[in-house]
XYZ file of N, CA and C in Angstrom:
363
model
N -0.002 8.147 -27.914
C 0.869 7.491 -26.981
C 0.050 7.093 -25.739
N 0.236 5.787 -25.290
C -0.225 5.411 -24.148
C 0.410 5.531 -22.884
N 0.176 5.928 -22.018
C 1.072 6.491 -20.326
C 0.702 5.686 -19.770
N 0.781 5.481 -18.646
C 0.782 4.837 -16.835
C 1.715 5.740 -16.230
N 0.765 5.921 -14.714
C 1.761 6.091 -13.849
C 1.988 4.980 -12.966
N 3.245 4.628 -12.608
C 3.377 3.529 -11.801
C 4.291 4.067 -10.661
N 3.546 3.633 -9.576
C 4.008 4.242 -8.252
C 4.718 2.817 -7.690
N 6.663 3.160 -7.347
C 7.315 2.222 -7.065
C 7.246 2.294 -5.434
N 6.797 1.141 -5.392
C 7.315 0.941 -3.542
C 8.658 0.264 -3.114
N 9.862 0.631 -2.633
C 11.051 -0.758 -2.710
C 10.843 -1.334 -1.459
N 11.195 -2.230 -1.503
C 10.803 -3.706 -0.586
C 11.936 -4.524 -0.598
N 12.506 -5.116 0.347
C 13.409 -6.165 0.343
C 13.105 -7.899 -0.182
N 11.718 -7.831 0.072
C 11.543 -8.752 -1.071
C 10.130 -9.200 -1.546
N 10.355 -8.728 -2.841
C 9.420 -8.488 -3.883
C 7.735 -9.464 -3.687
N 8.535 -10.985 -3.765
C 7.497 -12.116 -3.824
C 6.428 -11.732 -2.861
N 6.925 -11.434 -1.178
C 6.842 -11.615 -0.189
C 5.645 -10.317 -0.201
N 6.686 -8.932 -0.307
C 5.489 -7.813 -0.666
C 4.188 -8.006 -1.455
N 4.608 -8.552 -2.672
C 3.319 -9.011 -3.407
C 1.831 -10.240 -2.908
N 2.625 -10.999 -1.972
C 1.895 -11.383 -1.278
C 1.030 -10.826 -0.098
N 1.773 -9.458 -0.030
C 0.769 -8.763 1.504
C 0.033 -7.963 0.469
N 0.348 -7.644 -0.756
C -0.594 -6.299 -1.036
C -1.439 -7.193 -1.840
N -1.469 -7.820 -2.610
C -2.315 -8.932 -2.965
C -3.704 -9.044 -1.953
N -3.052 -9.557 -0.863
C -3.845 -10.013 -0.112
C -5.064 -8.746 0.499
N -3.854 -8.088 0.892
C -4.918 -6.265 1.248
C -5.932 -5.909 0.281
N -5.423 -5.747 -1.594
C -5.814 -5.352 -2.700
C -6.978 -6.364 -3.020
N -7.019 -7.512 -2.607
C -7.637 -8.662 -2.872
C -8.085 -8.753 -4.650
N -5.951 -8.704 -5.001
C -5.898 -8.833 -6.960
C -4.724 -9.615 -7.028
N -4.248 -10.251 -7.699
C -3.052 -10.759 -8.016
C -2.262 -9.887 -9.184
N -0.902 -10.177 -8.736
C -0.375 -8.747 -9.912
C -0.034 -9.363 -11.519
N -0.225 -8.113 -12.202
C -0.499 -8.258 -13.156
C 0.850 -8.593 -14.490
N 2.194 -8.258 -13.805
C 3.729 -8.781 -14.203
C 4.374 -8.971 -12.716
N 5.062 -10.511 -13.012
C 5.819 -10.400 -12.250
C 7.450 -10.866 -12.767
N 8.742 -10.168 -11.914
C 9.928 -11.195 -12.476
C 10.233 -10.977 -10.546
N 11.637 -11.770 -10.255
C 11.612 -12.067 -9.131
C 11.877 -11.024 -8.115
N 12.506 -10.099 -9.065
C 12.408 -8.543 -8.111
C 11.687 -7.270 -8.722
N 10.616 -7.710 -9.495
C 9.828 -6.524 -9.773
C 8.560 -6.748 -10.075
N 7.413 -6.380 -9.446
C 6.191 -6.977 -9.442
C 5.193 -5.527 -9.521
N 4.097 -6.144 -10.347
C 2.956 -4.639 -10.273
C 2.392 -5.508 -10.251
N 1.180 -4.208 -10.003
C -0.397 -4.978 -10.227
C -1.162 -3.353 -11.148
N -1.878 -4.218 -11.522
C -2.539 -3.028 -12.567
C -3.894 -2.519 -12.207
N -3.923 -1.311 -11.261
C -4.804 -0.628 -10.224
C -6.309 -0.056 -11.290
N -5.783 -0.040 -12.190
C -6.702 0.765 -13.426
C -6.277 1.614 -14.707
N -7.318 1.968 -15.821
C -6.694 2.441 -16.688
C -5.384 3.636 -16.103
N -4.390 3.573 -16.344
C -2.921 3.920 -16.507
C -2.606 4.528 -15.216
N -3.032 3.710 -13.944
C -2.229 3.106 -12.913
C -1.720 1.838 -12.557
N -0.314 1.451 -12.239
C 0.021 0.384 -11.726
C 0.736 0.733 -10.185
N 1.178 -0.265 -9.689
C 1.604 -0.628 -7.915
C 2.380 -1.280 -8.571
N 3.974 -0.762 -8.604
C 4.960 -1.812 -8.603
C 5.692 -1.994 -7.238
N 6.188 -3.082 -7.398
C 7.374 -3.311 -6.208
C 8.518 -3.492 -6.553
N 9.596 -3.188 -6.040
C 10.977 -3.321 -6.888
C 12.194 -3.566 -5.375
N 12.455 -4.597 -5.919
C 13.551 -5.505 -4.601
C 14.883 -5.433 -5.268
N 16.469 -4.970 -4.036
C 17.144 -5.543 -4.738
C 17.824 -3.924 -5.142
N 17.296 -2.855 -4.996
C 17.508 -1.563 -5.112
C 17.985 -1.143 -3.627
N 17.763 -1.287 -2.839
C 17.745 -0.944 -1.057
C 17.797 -1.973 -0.572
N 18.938 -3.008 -0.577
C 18.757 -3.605 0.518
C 18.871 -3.474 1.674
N 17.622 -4.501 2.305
C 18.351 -3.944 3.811
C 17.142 -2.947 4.535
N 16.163 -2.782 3.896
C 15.155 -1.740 3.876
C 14.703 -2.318 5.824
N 14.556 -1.045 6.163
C 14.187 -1.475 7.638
C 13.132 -0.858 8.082
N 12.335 -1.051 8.757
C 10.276 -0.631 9.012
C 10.952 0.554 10.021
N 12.674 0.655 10.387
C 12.137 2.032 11.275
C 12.818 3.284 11.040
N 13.211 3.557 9.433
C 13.516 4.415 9.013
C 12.275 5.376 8.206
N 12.005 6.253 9.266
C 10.806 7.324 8.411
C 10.814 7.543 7.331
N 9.733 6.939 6.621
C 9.626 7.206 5.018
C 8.401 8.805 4.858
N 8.824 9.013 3.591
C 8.152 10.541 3.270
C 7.315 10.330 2.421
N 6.840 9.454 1.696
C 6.051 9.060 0.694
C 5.232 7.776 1.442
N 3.556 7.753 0.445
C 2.565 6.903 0.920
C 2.199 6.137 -0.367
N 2.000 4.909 -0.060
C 0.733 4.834 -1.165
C -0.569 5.042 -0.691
N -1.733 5.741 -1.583
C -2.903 6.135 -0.772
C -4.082 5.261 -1.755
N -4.726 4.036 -0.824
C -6.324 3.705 -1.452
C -6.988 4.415 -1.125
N -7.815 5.419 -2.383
C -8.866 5.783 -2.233
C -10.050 4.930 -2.438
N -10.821 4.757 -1.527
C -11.948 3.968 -1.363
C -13.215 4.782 -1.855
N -14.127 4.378 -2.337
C -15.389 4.355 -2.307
C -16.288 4.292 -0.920
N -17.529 5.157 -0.746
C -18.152 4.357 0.164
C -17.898 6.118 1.296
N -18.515 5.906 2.382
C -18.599 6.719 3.681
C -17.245 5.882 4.907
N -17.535 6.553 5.906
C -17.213 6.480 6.815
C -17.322 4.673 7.419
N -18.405 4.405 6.987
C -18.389 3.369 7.514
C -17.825 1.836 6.486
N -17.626 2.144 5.503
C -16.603 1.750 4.534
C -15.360 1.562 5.308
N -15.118 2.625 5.233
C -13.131 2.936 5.546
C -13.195 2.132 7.101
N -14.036 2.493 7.742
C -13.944 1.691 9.277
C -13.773 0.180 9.127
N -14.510 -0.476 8.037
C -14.602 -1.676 7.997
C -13.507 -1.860 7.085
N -12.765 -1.419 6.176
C -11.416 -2.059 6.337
C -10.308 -2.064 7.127
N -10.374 -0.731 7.585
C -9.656 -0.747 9.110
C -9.985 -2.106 9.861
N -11.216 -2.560 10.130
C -10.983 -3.445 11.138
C -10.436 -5.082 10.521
N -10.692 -5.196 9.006
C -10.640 -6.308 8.067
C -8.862 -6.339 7.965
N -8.338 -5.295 7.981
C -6.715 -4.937 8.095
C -5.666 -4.990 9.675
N -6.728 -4.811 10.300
C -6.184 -4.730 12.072
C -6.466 -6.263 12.083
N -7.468 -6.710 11.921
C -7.464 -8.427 12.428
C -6.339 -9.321 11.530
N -5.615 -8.787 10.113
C -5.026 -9.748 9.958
C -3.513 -9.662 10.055
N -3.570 -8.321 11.373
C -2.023 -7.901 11.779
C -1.555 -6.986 10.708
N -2.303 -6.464 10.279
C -1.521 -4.486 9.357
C -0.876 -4.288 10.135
N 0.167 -3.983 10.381
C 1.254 -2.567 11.515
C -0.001 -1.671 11.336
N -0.619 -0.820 12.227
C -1.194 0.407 12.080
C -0.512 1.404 13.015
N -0.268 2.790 11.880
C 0.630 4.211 12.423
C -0.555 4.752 12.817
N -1.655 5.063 12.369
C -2.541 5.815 13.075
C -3.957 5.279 12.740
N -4.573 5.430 14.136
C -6.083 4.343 13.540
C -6.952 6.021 12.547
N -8.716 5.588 12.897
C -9.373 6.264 11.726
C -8.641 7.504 11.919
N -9.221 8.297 12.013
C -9.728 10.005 11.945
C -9.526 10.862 10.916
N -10.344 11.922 11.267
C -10.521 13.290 10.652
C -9.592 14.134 9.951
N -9.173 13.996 8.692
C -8.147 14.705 8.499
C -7.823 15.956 7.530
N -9.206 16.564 8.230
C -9.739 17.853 7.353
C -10.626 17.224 5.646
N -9.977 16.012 4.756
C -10.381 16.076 3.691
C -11.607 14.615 3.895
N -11.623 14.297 4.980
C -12.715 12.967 5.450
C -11.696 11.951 6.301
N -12.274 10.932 6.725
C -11.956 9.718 7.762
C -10.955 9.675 7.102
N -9.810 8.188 7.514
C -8.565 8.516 6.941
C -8.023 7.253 8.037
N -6.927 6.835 7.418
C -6.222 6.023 8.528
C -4.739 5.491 7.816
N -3.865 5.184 8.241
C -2.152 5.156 8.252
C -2.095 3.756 8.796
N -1.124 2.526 7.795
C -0.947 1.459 7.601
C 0.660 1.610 7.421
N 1.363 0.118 7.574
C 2.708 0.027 7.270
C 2.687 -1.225 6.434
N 3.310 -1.668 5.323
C 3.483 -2.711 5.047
C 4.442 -3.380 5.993
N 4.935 -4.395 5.493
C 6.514 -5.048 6.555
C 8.092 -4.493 6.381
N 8.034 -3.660 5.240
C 8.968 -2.667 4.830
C 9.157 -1.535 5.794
N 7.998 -1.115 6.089
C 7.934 0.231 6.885
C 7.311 1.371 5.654
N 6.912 0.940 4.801
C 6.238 1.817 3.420
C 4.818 2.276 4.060
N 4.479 3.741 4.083
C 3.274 3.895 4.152
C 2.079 3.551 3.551
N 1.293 3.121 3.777
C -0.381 2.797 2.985
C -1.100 3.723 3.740
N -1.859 4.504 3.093
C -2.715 5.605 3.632
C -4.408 4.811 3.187
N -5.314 4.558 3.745
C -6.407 4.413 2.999
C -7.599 6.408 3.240
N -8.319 6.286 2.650
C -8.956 7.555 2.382
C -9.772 7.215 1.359
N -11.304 8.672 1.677
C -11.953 8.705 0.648
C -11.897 9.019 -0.636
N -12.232 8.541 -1.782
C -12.211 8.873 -2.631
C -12.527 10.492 -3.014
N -11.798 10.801 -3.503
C -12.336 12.617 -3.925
C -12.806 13.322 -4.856
């Protein structure tokens, strides 16, 4: 049997999301219909988005869940997408730092969905 895990983000609208994480991910996704979109992160991970479940989703209701890129690379990696993400207007919740497991930094999509980037482990 073949698995995936697919980590759902909900979004008020799908196209729109897929166009910011696209753009962040620098991939185009890999199914789309007009309210449910992935992209296929690697063998048996996907990033879906799913609209149309929550409407109404608002950036200032505290969410408890992240999606987290683990990156490749040092410190000076993760800095330079931090700054590649701050110049093209990311919401940022918290810039780099230290967070016991390496550098680290806290993103919002336009949903209010967390994006965590971090080192790979």
């Amino acid at each position: 049997m073949t698995t995936s895990v697919v980590s759902v983000v909900y979004v008020n609208d799908a196209p729109a999301a897929a166009r910011f994480y696209g753009d962040l991910l620098g991939m185009s996704p890999s199914f789309e219909t007009s309210g449910y979109i992935t992209f296929d992160l690697g063998p048996g991970a996907d990033l879906g988005l799913w609209s149309g479940q929550f409407e109404g989703l608002s950036p200032d209701v505290p969410r408890t869940g992240e999606v987290c890129l683990a990156i490749d690379g040092g410190p000076d990696e993760l800095n330079a997408v931090f700054e590649q993400w701050n110049s093209k207007g990311v919401t940022i919740l918290r810039e780099p730092h230290d967070a016991g497991f390496g550098l680290t930094f806290l993103a919002a999509d336009p949903d209010g969905n967390r994006i965590r980037v971090a080192p790979r482990g």
